[in-house]
Amino acid sequence: GGAGATGGAGATGGAGAAGGAGAGFSLVWSDEFDGPDGAPVDRRKWRFDLGGNGFGNHELESYTDRAENAHLEGGALVITARKEPFTGPDGIARDYTSARLNSSGLFDRAFGRFEARLQIPAGPGVWPAFWMLGANIGQVGWPACGEIDIMENIGREPDTVHGTVHGPGYSGANGIGAAQRVATGKFADAFHVFAVDWTADSIRWLVDDVPYETRTRADLPAGAVWAFDHPFFIILNLAIGGDWPGPPDGVGYPKTMKIDWVRVYARN
């Protein structure tokens, strides 16, 4: 998905649609999701989380690696949540399916600009997210590995997205973050570019190149560790239900999250 693939620069306006990193940054990794309609995800760049175990949030979907839940279409990655009875290899029966992709073991990086141009779905209980976890999660666990939520939305807040960090002593409901509201309508109406600028000392969140939040060590609870000094990998997922978004109503399925591209830039 070059910007033209799903509506061109007008969708978010100027630089935002083309990627806002601009001068002072160099592209180091990306997936433009260009390919024939129906093509599978590039397994050189993404792996799939699978199963219906709720992922620590009592979510209601079973994640699969089927084309029905993640494929290329119109120059974009389309993650599709479906209302359908499904029992995965883990033996857990669920009423919804969806997909959760991550770049663990394939790409991770410390610092830079991480951004994606995407369009979220709408409806009660939907929980689309573009986020990152510390690549050392296998060694130290969560939340010690750190988590950077670049964009989360819950369906009952159609005009709002959240940017949050989690680490030891500031995780879960105690994550440190802020919300940003869309100027008009709801986020699901159009594509938007969601980004973080991450340095050794700070993380800044942007929507369509407009900064709305910056976090530094000074924002942490007394004595807490800044867990953002090592490589992180990228996650894209569409969850259904869970403690934060609450239950879905089952109406209007399938729901789609469309990702035009994901790009990572190093600061020169």
Short mmCIF file of C-alpha atoms in Angstrom, two decimals, residues 73-210:
data_model
loop_
_atom_site.label_atom_id
_atom_site.label_comp_id
_atom_site.label_asym_id
_atom_site.label_seq_id
_atom_site.Cartn_x
_atom_site.Cartn_y
_atom_site.Cartn_z
CA GLU A 73 -6.42 -6.64 -0.46
CA GLY A 74 -6.31 -3.33 -2.31
CA GLY A 75 -2.67 -2.75 -1.38
CA ALA A 76 -3.41 -3.15 2.33
CA LEU A 77 -3.27 -5.78 5.01
CA VAL A 78 -6.83 -6.60 6.01
CA ILE A 79 -7.29 -8.14 9.46
CA THR A 80 -10.81 -9.50 9.65
CA ALA A 81 -12.71 -10.37 12.80
CA ARG A 82 -15.50 -12.84 12.10
CA LYS A 83 -18.42 -13.95 14.22
CA GLU A 84 -18.22 -17.72 13.85
CA PRO A 85 -17.86 -20.69 16.17
CA PHE A 86 -14.24 -21.80 16.08
CA THR A 87 -12.09 -24.18 18.09
CA GLY A 88 -8.38 -23.80 17.45
CA PRO A 89 -5.56 -26.31 18.00
CA ASP A 90 -5.55 -25.23 21.66
CA GLY A 91 -9.00 -26.77 22.09
CA ILE A 92 -10.63 -23.53 23.24
CA ALA A 93 -14.05 -22.90 21.68
CA ARG A 94 -14.75 -19.27 20.79
CA ASP A 95 -17.50 -17.39 18.98
CA TYR A 96 -15.17 -14.99 17.13
CA THR A 97 -12.02 -15.33 15.02
CA SER A 98 -9.41 -12.68 14.21
CA ALA A 99 -5.65 -12.25 13.67
CA ARG A 100 -2.70 -10.95 15.63
CA LEU A 101 0.59 -10.46 13.74
CA ASN A 102 3.97 -9.72 15.25
CA SER A 103 7.54 -9.26 14.02
CA SER A 104 9.18 -11.13 16.92
CA GLY A 105 12.43 -12.78 15.85
CA LEU A 106 12.10 -11.24 12.38
CA PHE A 107 12.45 -7.53 13.10
CA ASP A 108 13.04 -5.54 16.25
CA ARG A 109 14.71 -2.25 16.97
CA ALA A 110 15.47 0.28 19.67
CA PHE A 111 14.59 3.93 18.95
CA GLY A 112 13.32 5.68 15.84
CA ARG A 113 9.93 6.45 14.36
CA PHE A 114 7.45 3.60 14.14
CA GLU A 115 4.32 4.41 12.17
CA ALA A 116 1.40 2.84 10.36
CA ARG A 117 -1.35 4.16 8.14
CA LEU A 118 -4.50 2.29 9.00
CA GLN A 119 -8.27 2.39 9.31
CA ILE A 120 -9.91 0.89 12.36
CA PRO A 121 -13.34 -0.77 12.55
CA ALA A 122 -16.25 0.45 14.65
CA GLY A 123 -18.69 -1.18 17.02
CA PRO A 124 -19.08 -2.26 20.65
CA GLY A 125 -16.33 -4.51 21.93
CA VAL A 126 -13.86 -4.03 19.07
CA TRP A 127 -10.28 -3.44 20.17
CA PRO A 128 -7.84 -2.70 17.31
CA ALA A 129 -4.23 -2.03 18.25
CA PHE A 130 -0.81 -1.14 16.81
CA TRP A 131 1.78 -1.67 19.54
CA MET A 132 5.17 -3.04 20.54
CA LEU A 133 6.71 -5.34 23.13
CA GLY A 134 10.29 -5.61 24.34
CA ALA A 135 12.16 -8.29 22.40
CA ASN A 136 13.46 -9.66 25.71
CA ILE A 137 9.97 -10.74 26.83
CA GLY A 138 11.04 -14.39 26.63
CA GLN A 139 13.82 -13.75 29.16
CA VAL A 140 12.29 -11.26 31.59
CA GLY A 141 8.53 -11.56 31.01
CA TRP A 142 5.89 -8.85 30.96
CA PRO A 143 5.80 -6.08 32.08
CA ALA A 144 9.57 -6.03 32.71
CA CYS A 145 10.16 -6.20 28.94
CA GLY A 146 8.19 -2.98 28.41
CA GLU A 147 5.21 -2.28 26.18
CA ILE A 148 4.60 0.72 23.90
CA ASP A 149 1.02 1.08 22.70
CA ILE A 150 1.21 3.31 19.63
CA MET A 151 -2.54 3.19 18.98
CA GLU A 152 -5.35 1.47 20.83
CA ASN A 153 -9.05 2.07 20.39
CA ILE A 154 -12.04 0.58 22.13
CA GLY A 155 -15.35 0.54 20.31
CA ARG A 156 -17.30 2.54 22.86
CA GLU A 157 -14.95 5.49 22.19
CA PRO A 158 -15.21 5.90 18.40
CA ASP A 159 -13.62 9.36 18.41
CA THR A 160 -10.65 8.52 20.67
CA VAL A 161 -7.35 6.64 20.50
CA HIS A 162 -4.90 5.97 23.31
CA GLY A 163 -1.09 6.01 23.49
CA THR A 164 0.36 4.25 26.53
CA VAL A 165 3.53 2.77 28.00
CA HIS A 166 3.68 -0.15 30.42
CA GLY A 167 6.60 -1.37 32.51
CA PRO A 168 7.42 -2.76 35.94
CA GLY A 169 5.33 -0.81 38.47
CA TYR A 170 3.24 0.97 35.82
CA SER A 171 1.41 -1.74 33.90
CA GLY A 172 -2.14 -2.76 33.11
CA ALA A 173 -4.61 -0.25 34.49
CA ASN A 174 -1.62 1.73 35.81
CA GLY A 175 -0.06 2.21 32.38
CA ILE A 176 1.04 5.76 31.66
CA GLY A 177 -0.70 7.32 28.68
CA ALA A 178 -2.95 9.88 27.11
CA ALA A 179 -5.89 10.00 24.74
CA GLN A 180 -6.28 11.85 21.46
CA ARG A 181 -9.61 12.71 19.83
CA VAL A 182 -10.29 12.91 16.11
CA ALA A 183 -11.20 16.37 14.83
CA THR A 184 -14.54 15.32 13.35
CA GLY A 185 -16.58 12.14 13.20
CA LYS A 186 -14.94 8.91 14.29
CA PHE A 187 -11.57 7.32 13.61
CA ALA A 188 -13.19 4.47 11.68
CA ASP A 189 -14.36 6.94 9.00
CA ALA A 190 -10.93 7.16 7.31
CA PHE A 191 -7.30 6.12 7.28
CA HIS A 192 -5.02 7.85 9.77
CA VAL A 193 -1.28 7.69 10.43
CA PHE A 194 -0.37 6.65 13.98
CA ALA A 195 3.24 7.03 15.11
CA VAL A 196 5.71 7.21 17.94
CA ASP A 197 9.04 9.00 17.94
CA TRP A 198 11.18 7.03 20.40
CA THR A 199 14.57 8.18 21.68
CA ALA A 200 16.74 7.01 24.56
CA ASP A 201 15.02 9.51 26.83
CA SER A 202 11.48 10.02 25.54
CA ILE A 203 8.54 8.65 23.59
CA ARG A 204 6.28 11.01 21.65
CA TRP A 205 2.94 9.99 20.13
CA LEU A 206 1.43 11.48 16.96
CA VAL A 207 -1.74 11.14 14.92
CA ASP A 208 -1.50 12.42 11.34
CA ASP A 209 1.81 14.11 12.24
CA VAL A 210 0.24 16.02 15.14
#
